[in-house]
Amino acid sequence: MNRRPFNFSAGPAALPEEVLQQVAQEMLDWHGSGMSVMEMSHRGKEFVSICEQAEADLRELLAVPPQFRILFMQGGGLAENAIVPLNLSRGGKVDVVVSGSWSRKSAQEAGRYADVRIAADAKSNGQRAIPAAAEWQLRGDASYVHLCSNETIDGLEFHELPDLKALGCDAPLVIDFSSHVLSRPVDWSRVGLAFGGAQKNIGPAGLTLVIIREDLLGHALPICPSAFDYKTVAEAQSMYNTPPTFSIYVAGLVFQWLKRFEYGGKTGLAAIEQRNIDKATLLYQALDHSALFENRVAPDCRSRMNVPFYLRGTHDTPELNQAFLDEARERQLLQLKGHKSVGGMRASIYNAMSLEGVHALVDFLKDFETRHG
Amino acid sequence: MNRRPFNFSAGPAALPEEVLQQVAQEMLDWHGSGMSVMEMSHRGKEFVSICEQAEADLRELLAVPPQFRILFMQGGGLAENAIVPLNLSRGGKVDVVVSGSWSRKSAQEAGRYADVRIAADAKSNGQRAIPAAAEWQLRGDASYVHLCSNETIDGLEFHELPDLKALGCDAPLVIDFSSHVLSRPVDWSRVGLAFGGAQKNIGPAGLTLVIIREDLLGHALPICPSAFDYKTVAEAQSMYNTPPTFSIYVAGLVFQWLKRFEYGGKTGLAAIEQRNIDKATLLYQALDHSALFENRVAPDCRSRMNVPFYLRGTHDTPELNQAFLDEARERQLLQLKGHKSVGGMRASIYNAMSLEGVHALVDFLKDFETRHG
């Protein structure tokens, strides 16, 4: 088989080729069970072993401390925007740091259940930088503080999580880490709850990951659907309702791929982080040195995962944008169109994207500039 | 490859072998796109075409009238137990016909959002028959009436949906048809909303099907999460949040398999219904003629999909139950254990189960009886 095209989709996104091959191989008979994973009772010993292994591998990869529970749920980030306040707001105050489109949506949805304050807004920086933590307007009696640690659409990433205690705030920090989960370590000492849709760095859409500190369980509002009450889900080991079994299985294979991943003399999460740094550096440098393309985010806030870029100034015409996308596709560089709300282009370079893929994109950027710049 | 084992799981459940083969074949490259379906943006033309085709095929198979919308959602039946009252109760009255474990759970969960009345309860018939519609205690001003048209655990099925108007009730009927969807036609003139988890007759767990009459859209309570507001989901063609794309793809392949399915001189849904009738008849007759096994449900309420059965009288010991399950497994008859809440055995004989599989089970029942009866 020839090389697969390079897929820059923002999500659902590229998966490691060897994971897809294993999924295909095991499709009709998982480990001699006579069943596809899709066909297994979620309560049978086969699937329970798959689920337990996936959870253990994830815990190891992300160094999740024992006082945190790992939940496999459904609904994605948009559903969590309601499920988090239903579980944690206690009907009180919620402070949200808005760094882009996703945290803005989270703030809006939380407003159904709590008194929401926008503690800071990247709009004040022209959406090019995350406001400094020292400037955040946090309330001492907030039930929690929410931020999106990587904004998929805007391409802004927190490279360090805030220490809320040092900012005089005792509330737990909630992070939406959908689009950079498992691309780098998480400082759990600063986090109360982290959630993410699986469809960027983990596996198929339809699986939602929630990692929650145990003391935050058990505070759901009475109007919280039981299937989304974290305590209920935790007590049932994520099997209160039928979990998205096949997605958990694929996620588990991705976790095992990550555990054995080697790069730059490192293994596992440290290796993938190093490759992500190298990929991002390569792409941002190419954009910064280009007279035709630009990324507009402040260097210290640039996402390692999602790189929006635009044609500069008068070059930014619908025709040239389309020509770029068409030629990219011919070169087997897929799904580079920017999000409809911001236009332009976007390269999502998640864990499964190789350094070779980013080189191919950078070569194409230069070649396109030579011909159209 | 040898014949696959026969898998009687209640869900997630067996899928047609040719569907699994196609999924495996297309895993690394769907139709020359260079992508796995798991890797496609849900807004890209490839996945949009998959989703539209799945919806059109489902509409054709179930003869869904134009005034009904088809929604692909997440969370399964247990989440819908909250999502339905959040959308339809208007904070008012909900009448529930309890025919088994699932409708009992639905009633309980709806009680968070509405004034719930149990209109009838199969408990009054020793859980062996659905109470006659003429006896139901319906309220004229109920926002809706809920029933579970096939009880997976108890093995009771509605072979005809009630005509609520003829019972003097103008409320829309909501049916949970998770475990017999696509096994038979639906009389849409009697239904306002039907919902079901995919993991029995449709595809992988994690996809929830909702079919709703358009006039019932737009009445969600303010506390309903946006991702679960049927109107929001309908207006976004099921893409308000990222849908479970891979599950929709597999479901679409199952729909195409059903459309070309032939049996007894029939094609499509009529053919699968005929085979389901023949399979159920074969199995119930074997149980009724057995001195060792029994099914306890009244003949006119027996499910064509889920057949719970028990060892009779003094034969019903833990040892003999276990011996049955162990020997069944050796014969490649898988997942026959009854639900933990009722014990005994259960054969789920969904669409993907062949007549050959039921013959193999019946042969084993007779053989086991010869040796242990």
PDB file of N, CA and C in Angstrom, chain A residues 264-344:
ATOM      1  N   GLY A 264      13.185  10.978  19.679  1.00  0.00           N
ATOM      2  CA  GLY A 264      14.215  11.814  20.300  1.00  0.00           C
ATOM      3  C   GLY A 264      14.793  11.215  21.577  1.00  0.00           C
ATOM      4  N   GLY A 265      14.906   9.884  21.597  1.00  0.00           N
ATOM      5  CA  GLY A 265      15.470   9.249  22.777  1.00  0.00           C
ATOM      6  C   GLY A 265      14.500   9.148  23.954  1.00  0.00           C
ATOM      7  N   LYS A 266      13.251   9.523  23.720  1.00  0.00           N
ATOM      8  CA  LYS A 266      12.255   9.447  24.795  1.00  0.00           C
ATOM      9  C   LYS A 266      11.183   8.421  24.438  1.00  0.00           C
ATOM     10  N   THR A 267      10.354   8.094  25.414  1.00  0.00           N
ATOM     11  CA  THR A 267       9.277   7.127  25.211  1.00  0.00           C
ATOM     12  C   THR A 267       7.985   7.676  25.793  1.00  0.00           C
ATOM     13  N   GLY A 268       6.866   7.309  25.194  1.00  0.00           N
ATOM     14  CA  GLY A 268       5.562   7.631  25.766  1.00  0.00           C
ATOM     15  C   GLY A 268       5.201   9.099  25.632  1.00  0.00           C
ATOM     16  N   LEU A 269       4.563   9.634  26.662  1.00  0.00           N
ATOM     17  CA  LEU A 269       4.065  11.011  26.589  1.00  0.00           C
ATOM     18  C   LEU A 269       5.198  12.007  26.372  1.00  0.00           C
ATOM     19  N   ALA A 270       6.360  11.765  27.005  1.00  0.00           N
ATOM     20  CA  ALA A 270       7.496  12.685  26.811  1.00  0.00           C
ATOM     21  C   ALA A 270       7.935  12.694  25.350  1.00  0.00           C
ATOM     22  N   ALA A 271       7.868  11.526  24.705  1.00  0.00           N
ATOM     23  CA  ALA A 271       8.272  11.434  23.298  1.00  0.00           C
ATOM     24  C   ALA A 271       7.275  12.162  22.399  1.00  0.00           C
ATOM     25  N   ILE A 272       5.996  11.932  22.648  1.00  0.00           N
ATOM     26  CA  ILE A 272       4.999  12.576  21.775  1.00  0.00           C
ATOM     27  C   ILE A 272       5.026  14.091  22.003  1.00  0.00           C
ATOM     28  N   GLU A 273       5.261  14.517  23.239  1.00  0.00           N
ATOM     29  CA  GLU A 273       5.344  15.955  23.483  1.00  0.00           C
ATOM     30  C   GLU A 273       6.516  16.557  22.700  1.00  0.00           C
ATOM     31  N   GLN A 274       7.659  15.869  22.735  1.00  0.00           N
ATOM     32  CA  GLN A 274       8.819  16.391  22.009  1.00  0.00           C
ATOM     33  C   GLN A 274       8.531  16.491  20.515  1.00  0.00           C
ATOM     34  N   ARG A 275       7.880  15.456  19.969  1.00  0.00           N
ATOM     35  CA  ARG A 275       7.573  15.517  18.537  1.00  0.00           C
ATOM     36  C   ARG A 275       6.564  16.637  18.260  1.00  0.00           C
ATOM     37  N   ASN A 276       5.619  16.833  19.170  1.00  0.00           N
ATOM     38  CA  ASN A 276       4.644  17.909  18.974  1.00  0.00           C
ATOM     39  C   ASN A 276       5.338  19.274  18.985  1.00  0.00           C
ATOM     40  N   ILE A 277       6.299  19.448  19.875  1.00  0.00           N
ATOM     41  CA  ILE A 277       7.065  20.705  19.914  1.00  0.00           C
ATOM     42  C   ILE A 277       7.815  20.898  18.598  1.00  0.00           C
ATOM     43  N   ASP A 278       8.452  19.847  18.139  1.00  0.00           N
ATOM     44  CA  ASP A 278       9.236  19.952  16.899  1.00  0.00           C
ATOM     45  C   ASP A 278       8.341  20.253  15.699  1.00  0.00           C
ATOM     46  N   LYS A 279       7.189  19.590  15.637  1.00  0.00           N
ATOM     47  CA  LYS A 279       6.259  19.825  14.540  1.00  0.00           C
ATOM     48  C   LYS A 279       5.770  21.275  14.552  1.00  0.00           C
ATOM     49  N   ALA A 280       5.369  21.735  15.728  1.00  0.00           N
ATOM     50  CA  ALA A 280       4.821  23.095  15.838  1.00  0.00           C
ATOM     51  C   ALA A 280       5.893  24.130  15.516  1.00  0.00           C
ATOM     52  N   THR A 281       7.098  23.924  16.027  1.00  0.00           N
ATOM     53  CA  THR A 281       8.193  24.860  15.757  1.00  0.00           C
ATOM     54  C   THR A 281       8.445  24.977  14.260  1.00  0.00           C
ATOM     55  N   LEU A 282       8.510  23.829  13.615  1.00  0.00           N
ATOM     56  CA  LEU A 282       8.741  23.797  12.166  1.00  0.00           C
ATOM     57  C   LEU A 282       7.680  24.591  11.408  1.00  0.00           C
ATOM     58  N   LEU A 283       6.413  24.381  11.765  1.00  0.00           N
ATOM     59  CA  LEU A 283       5.329  25.025  11.024  1.00  0.00           C
ATOM     60  C   LEU A 283       5.252  26.527  11.324  1.00  0.00           C
ATOM     61  N   TYR A 284       5.367  26.902  12.599  1.00  0.00           N
ATOM     62  CA  TYR A 284       5.290  28.336  12.935  1.00  0.00           C
ATOM     63  C   TYR A 284       6.472  29.101  12.336  1.00  0.00           C
ATOM     64  N   GLN A 285       7.654  28.479  12.338  1.00  0.00           N
ATOM     65  CA  GLN A 285       8.809  29.164  11.739  1.00  0.00           C
ATOM     66  C   GLN A 285       8.577  29.401  10.248  1.00  0.00           C
ATOM     67  N   ALA A 286       8.022  28.405   9.590  1.00  0.00           N
ATOM     68  CA  ALA A 286       7.754  28.566   8.155  1.00  0.00           C
ATOM     69  C   ALA A 286       6.759  29.705   7.930  1.00  0.00           C
ATOM     70  N   LEU A 287       5.742  29.771   8.765  1.00  0.00           N
ATOM     71  CA  LEU A 287       4.734  30.837   8.608  1.00  0.00           C
ATOM     72  C   LEU A 287       5.348  32.201   8.909  1.00  0.00           C
ATOM     73  N   ASP A 288       6.152  32.271   9.961  1.00  0.00           N
ATOM     74  CA  ASP A 288       6.752  33.560  10.350  1.00  0.00           C
ATOM     75  C   ASP A 288       7.742  34.061   9.302  1.00  0.00           C
ATOM     76  N   HIS A 289       8.329  33.139   8.556  1.00  0.00           N
ATOM     77  CA  HIS A 289       9.286  33.543   7.524  1.00  0.00           C
ATOM     78  C   HIS A 289       8.629  33.730   6.159  1.00  0.00           C
ATOM     79  N   SER A 290       7.342  33.552   6.110  1.00  0.00           N
ATOM     80  CA  SER A 290       6.652  33.652   4.825  1.00  0.00           C
ATOM     81  C   SER A 290       6.181  35.083   4.569  1.00  0.00           C
ATOM     82  N   ALA A 291       6.239  35.483   3.307  1.00  0.00           N
ATOM     83  CA  ALA A 291       5.683  36.782   2.932  1.00  0.00           C
ATOM     84  C   ALA A 291       4.236  36.630   2.480  1.00  0.00           C
ATOM     85  N   LEU A 292       3.795  35.383   2.336  1.00  0.00           N
ATOM     86  CA  LEU A 292       2.434  35.142   1.828  1.00  0.00           C
ATOM     87  C   LEU A 292       1.468  34.692   2.920  1.00  0.00           C
ATOM     88  N   PHE A 293       1.972  33.917   3.893  1.00  0.00           N
ATOM     89  CA  PHE A 293       1.114  33.365   4.940  1.00  0.00           C
ATOM     90  C   PHE A 293       1.448  33.966   6.298  1.00  0.00           C
ATOM     91  N   GLU A 294       0.475  33.948   7.185  1.00  0.00           N
ATOM     92  CA  GLU A 294       0.764  34.396   8.549  1.00  0.00           C
ATOM     93  C   GLU A 294      -0.121  33.667   9.566  1.00  0.00           C
ATOM     94  N   ASN A 295       0.464  33.452  10.744  1.00  0.00           N
ATOM     95  CA  ASN A 295      -0.319  33.078  11.922  1.00  0.00           C
ATOM     96  C   ASN A 295      -0.336  34.308  12.817  1.00  0.00           C
ATOM     97  N   ARG A 296      -1.496  34.591  13.432  1.00  0.00           N
ATOM     98  CA  ARG A 296      -1.653  35.883  14.103  1.00  0.00           C
ATOM     99  C   ARG A 296      -1.586  35.815  15.623  1.00  0.00           C
ATOM    100  N   VAL A 297      -1.320  34.637  16.155  1.00  0.00           N
ATOM    101  CA  VAL A 297      -1.340  34.466  17.612  1.00  0.00           C
ATOM    102  C   VAL A 297       0.021  34.843  18.213  1.00  0.00           C
ATOM    103  N   ALA A 298      -0.012  35.471  19.393  1.00  0.00           N
ATOM    104  CA  ALA A 298       1.231  35.822  20.094  1.00  0.00           C
ATOM    105  C   ALA A 298       2.046  34.551  20.342  1.00  0.00           C
ATOM    106  N   PRO A 299       3.355  34.604  20.084  1.00  0.00           N
ATOM    107  CA  PRO A 299       4.181  33.382  20.140  1.00  0.00           C
ATOM    108  C   PRO A 299       4.006  32.574  21.427  1.00  0.00           C
ATOM    109  N   ASP A 300       3.867  33.220  22.574  1.00  0.00           N
ATOM    110  CA  ASP A 300       3.799  32.429  23.808  1.00  0.00           C
ATOM    111  C   ASP A 300       2.417  31.824  24.050  1.00  0.00           C
ATOM    112  N   CYS A 301       1.471  32.109  23.187  1.00  0.00           N
ATOM    113  CA  CYS A 301       0.131  31.529  23.338  1.00  0.00           C
ATOM    114  C   CYS A 301      -0.235  30.607  22.175  1.00  0.00           C
ATOM    115  N   ARG A 302       0.720  30.348  21.315  1.00  0.00           N
ATOM    116  CA  ARG A 302       0.400  29.551  20.134  1.00  0.00           C
ATOM    117  C   ARG A 302       0.178  28.082  20.478  1.00  0.00           C
ATOM    118  N   SER A 303      -0.839  27.526  19.877  1.00  0.00           N
ATOM    119  CA  SER A 303      -1.160  26.119  20.110  1.00  0.00           C
ATOM    120  C   SER A 303      -0.199  25.205  19.376  1.00  0.00           C
ATOM    121  N   ARG A 304       0.207  24.147  20.045  1.00  0.00           N
ATOM    122  CA  ARG A 304       1.009  23.116  19.379  1.00  0.00           C
ATOM    123  C   ARG A 304       0.152  22.189  18.512  1.00  0.00           C
ATOM    124  N   MET A 305      -1.141  22.278  18.680  1.00  0.00           N
ATOM    125  CA  MET A 305      -2.042  21.321  18.020  1.00  0.00           C
ATOM    126  C   MET A 305      -2.774  21.916  16.826  1.00  0.00           C
ATOM    127  N   ASN A 306      -3.249  23.144  16.978  1.00  0.00           N
ATOM    128  CA  ASN A 306      -4.099  23.748  15.951  1.00  0.00           C
ATOM    129  C   ASN A 306      -3.464  25.045  15.488  1.00  0.00           C
ATOM    130  N   VAL A 307      -3.098  25.097  14.234  1.00  0.00           N
ATOM    131  CA  VAL A 307      -2.366  26.241  13.693  1.00  0.00           C
ATOM    132  C   VAL A 307      -3.205  26.905  12.601  1.00  0.00           C
ATOM    133  N   PRO A 308      -3.978  27.936  12.974  1.00  0.00           N
ATOM    134  CA  PRO A 308      -4.714  28.663  11.934  1.00  0.00           C
ATOM    135  C   PRO A 308      -3.742  29.562  11.188  1.00  0.00           C
ATOM    136  N   PHE A 309      -3.906  29.653   9.887  1.00  0.00           N
ATOM    137  CA  PHE A 309      -3.067  30.600   9.141  1.00  0.00           C
ATOM    138  C   PHE A 309      -3.864  31.205   7.991  1.00  0.00           C
ATOM    139  N   TYR A 310      -3.388  32.368   7.573  1.00  0.00           N
ATOM    140  CA  TYR A 310      -4.140  33.174   6.625  1.00  0.00           C
ATOM    141  C   TYR A 310      -3.202  33.702   5.556  1.00  0.00           C
ATOM    142  N   LEU A 311      -3.752  33.996   4.398  1.00  0.00           N
ATOM    143  CA  LEU A 311      -3.006  34.714   3.371  1.00  0.00           C
ATOM    144  C   LEU A 311      -2.884  36.161   3.841  1.00  0.00           C
ATOM    145  N   ARG A 312      -1.706  36.728   3.644  1.00  0.00           N
ATOM    146  CA  ARG A 312      -1.466  38.087   4.140  1.00  0.00           C
ATOM    147  C   ARG A 312      -2.139  39.129   3.242  1.00  0.00           C
ATOM    148  N   GLY A 313      -2.641  40.191   3.891  1.00  0.00           N
ATOM    149  CA  GLY A 313      -3.091  41.436   3.239  1.00  0.00           C
ATOM    150  C   GLY A 313      -3.901  41.228   1.974  1.00  0.00           C
ATOM    151  N   THR A 314      -3.429  41.804   0.888  1.00  0.00           N
ATOM    152  CA  THR A 314      -4.205  41.785  -0.354  1.00  0.00           C
ATOM    153  C   THR A 314      -4.216  40.408  -1.012  1.00  0.00           C
ATOM    154  N   HIS A 315      -3.339  39.518  -0.552  1.00  0.00           N
ATOM    155  CA  HIS A 315      -3.372  38.145  -1.092  1.00  0.00           C
ATOM    156  C   HIS A 315      -4.601  37.375  -0.602  1.00  0.00           C
ATOM    157  N   ASP A 316      -5.218  37.870   0.463  1.00  0.00           N
ATOM    158  CA  ASP A 316      -6.289  37.104   1.115  1.00  0.00           C
ATOM    159  C   ASP A 316      -7.604  37.215   0.341  1.00  0.00           C
ATOM    160  N   THR A 317      -7.636  36.590  -0.826  1.00  0.00           N
ATOM    161  CA  THR A 317      -8.859  36.596  -1.645  1.00  0.00           C
ATOM    162  C   THR A 317      -9.496  35.206  -1.601  1.00  0.00           C
ATOM    163  N   PRO A 318     -10.809  35.135  -1.805  1.00  0.00           N
ATOM    164  CA  PRO A 318     -11.472  33.820  -1.833  1.00  0.00           C
ATOM    165  C   PRO A 318     -10.841  32.901  -2.874  1.00  0.00           C
ATOM    166  N   GLU A 319     -10.437  33.458  -4.009  1.00  0.00           N
ATOM    167  CA  GLU A 319      -9.888  32.636  -5.088  1.00  0.00           C
ATOM    168  C   GLU A 319      -8.558  31.988  -4.662  1.00  0.00           C
ATOM    169  N   LEU A 320      -7.693  32.787  -4.028  1.00  0.00           N
ATOM    170  CA  LEU A 320      -6.386  32.235  -3.665  1.00  0.00           C
ATOM    171  C   LEU A 320      -6.513  31.238  -2.503  1.00  0.00           C
ATOM    172  N   ASN A 321      -7.438  31.530  -1.577  1.00  0.00           N
ATOM    173  CA  ASN A 321      -7.704  30.543  -0.517  1.00  0.00           C
ATOM    174  C   ASN A 321      -8.139  29.214  -1.128  1.00  0.00           C
ATOM    175  N   GLN A 322      -9.042  29.303  -2.094  1.00  0.00           N
ATOM    176  CA  GLN A 322      -9.559  28.073  -2.706  1.00  0.00           C
ATOM    177  C   GLN A 322      -8.465  27.358  -3.496  1.00  0.00           C
ATOM    178  N   ALA A 323      -7.648  28.143  -4.184  1.00  0.00           N
ATOM    179  CA  ALA A 323      -6.551  27.540  -4.950  1.00  0.00           C
ATOM    180  C   ALA A 323      -5.615  26.785  -4.009  1.00  0.00           C
ATOM    181  N   PHE A 324      -5.349  27.388  -2.862  1.00  0.00           N
ATOM    182  CA  PHE A 324      -4.489  26.722  -1.877  1.00  0.00           C
ATOM    183  C   PHE A 324      -5.078  25.367  -1.466  1.00  0.00           C
ATOM    184  N   LEU A 325      -6.359  25.391  -1.130  1.00  0.00           N
ATOM    185  CA  LEU A 325      -6.991  24.153  -0.653  1.00  0.00           C
ATOM    186  C   LEU A 325      -7.041  23.097  -1.761  1.00  0.00           C
ATOM    187  N   ASP A 326      -7.329  23.539  -2.972  1.00  0.00           N
ATOM    188  CA  ASP A 326      -7.394  22.586  -4.088  1.00  0.00           C
ATOM    189  C   ASP A 326      -6.026  21.947  -4.361  1.00  0.00           C
ATOM    190  N   GLU A 327      -5.003  22.799  -4.394  1.00  0.00           N
ATOM    191  CA  GLU A 327      -3.655  22.260  -4.651  1.00  0.00           C
ATOM    192  C   GLU A 327      -3.191  21.359  -3.497  1.00  0.00           C
ATOM    193  N   ALA A 328      -3.535  21.759  -2.302  1.00  0.00           N
ATOM    194  CA  ALA A 328      -3.167  20.943  -1.137  1.00  0.00           C
ATOM    195  C   ALA A 328      -3.755  19.546  -1.274  1.00  0.00           C
ATOM    196  N   ARG A 329      -5.018  19.506  -1.633  1.00  0.00           N
ATOM    197  CA  ARG A 329      -5.690  18.214  -1.782  1.00  0.00           C
ATOM    198  C   ARG A 329      -5.014  17.362  -2.860  1.00  0.00           C
ATOM    199  N   GLU A 330      -4.621  18.013  -3.952  1.00  0.00           N
ATOM    200  CA  GLU A 330      -3.920  17.274  -5.015  1.00  0.00           C
ATOM    201  C   GLU A 330      -2.604  16.685  -4.500  1.00  0.00           C
ATOM    202  N   ARG A 331      -1.995  17.395  -3.550  1.00  0.00           N
ATOM    203  CA  ARG A 331      -0.744  16.921  -2.961  1.00  0.00           C
ATOM    204  C   ARG A 331      -0.971  15.943  -1.810  1.00  0.00           C
ATOM    205  N   GLN A 332      -2.243  15.557  -1.628  1.00  0.00           N
ATOM    206  CA  GLN A 332      -2.576  14.614  -0.543  1.00  0.00           C
ATOM    207  C   GLN A 332      -2.395  15.248   0.834  1.00  0.00           C
ATOM    208  N   LEU A 333      -2.656  16.558   0.900  1.00  0.00           N
ATOM    209  CA  LEU A 333      -2.678  17.255   2.191  1.00  0.00           C
ATOM    210  C   LEU A 333      -4.140  17.631   2.430  1.00  0.00           C
ATOM    211  N   LEU A 334      -4.796  16.882   3.315  1.00  0.00           N
ATOM    212  CA  LEU A 334      -6.261  16.928   3.398  1.00  0.00           C
ATOM    213  C   LEU A 334      -6.779  17.779   4.561  1.00  0.00           C
ATOM    214  N   GLN A 335      -7.980  18.316   4.381  1.00  0.00           N
ATOM    215  CA  GLN A 335      -8.777  18.949   5.440  1.00  0.00           C
ATOM    216  C   GLN A 335      -8.052  20.144   6.073  1.00  0.00           C
ATOM    217  N   LEU A 336      -7.538  21.019   5.225  1.00  0.00           N
ATOM    218  CA  LEU A 336      -6.804  22.202   5.702  1.00  0.00           C
ATOM    219  C   LEU A 336      -7.668  23.462   5.764  1.00  0.00           C
ATOM    220  N   LYS A 337      -8.944  23.324   5.464  1.00  0.00           N
ATOM    221  CA  LYS A 337      -9.805  24.515   5.467  1.00  0.00           C
ATOM    222  C   LYS A 337     -10.000  25.021   6.898  1.00  0.00           C
ATOM    223  N   GLY A 338      -9.940  26.338   7.083  1.00  0.00           N
ATOM    224  CA  GLY A 338     -10.161  26.934   8.397  1.00  0.00           C
ATOM    225  C   GLY A 338     -11.595  26.785   8.852  1.00  0.00           C
ATOM    226  N   HIS A 339     -11.834  26.971  10.146  1.00  0.00           N
ATOM    227  CA  HIS A 339     -13.195  26.879  10.653  1.00  0.00           C
ATOM    228  C   HIS A 339     -14.044  27.977  10.029  1.00  0.00           C
ATOM    229  N   LYS A 340     -15.288  27.642   9.732  1.00  0.00           N
ATOM    230  CA  LYS A 340     -16.144  28.587   8.998  1.00  0.00           C
ATOM    231  C   LYS A 340     -16.291  29.926   9.727  1.00  0.00           C
ATOM    232  N   SER A 341     -16.138  29.936  11.047  1.00  0.00           N
ATOM    233  CA  SER A 341     -16.336  31.183  11.795  1.00  0.00           C
ATOM    234  C   SER A 341     -15.151  32.139  11.668  1.00  0.00           C
ATOM    235  N   VAL A 342     -13.986  31.645  11.256  1.00  0.00           N
ATOM    236  CA  VAL A 342     -12.814  32.512  11.145  1.00  0.00           C
ATOM    237  C   VAL A 342     -12.189  32.506   9.750  1.00  0.00           C
ATOM    238  N   GLY A 343     -12.570  31.549   8.922  1.00  0.00           N
ATOM    239  CA  GLY A 343     -12.058  31.489   7.553  1.00  0.00           C
ATOM    240  C   GLY A 343     -10.596  31.069   7.484  1.00  0.00           C
ATOM    241  N   GLY A 344      -9.976  31.335   6.349  1.00  0.00           N
ATOM    242  CA  GLY A 344      -8.563  31.002   6.158  1.00  0.00           C
ATOM    243  C   GLY A 344      -8.306  29.507   6.190  1.00  0.00           C
TER     244      GLY A 344
END
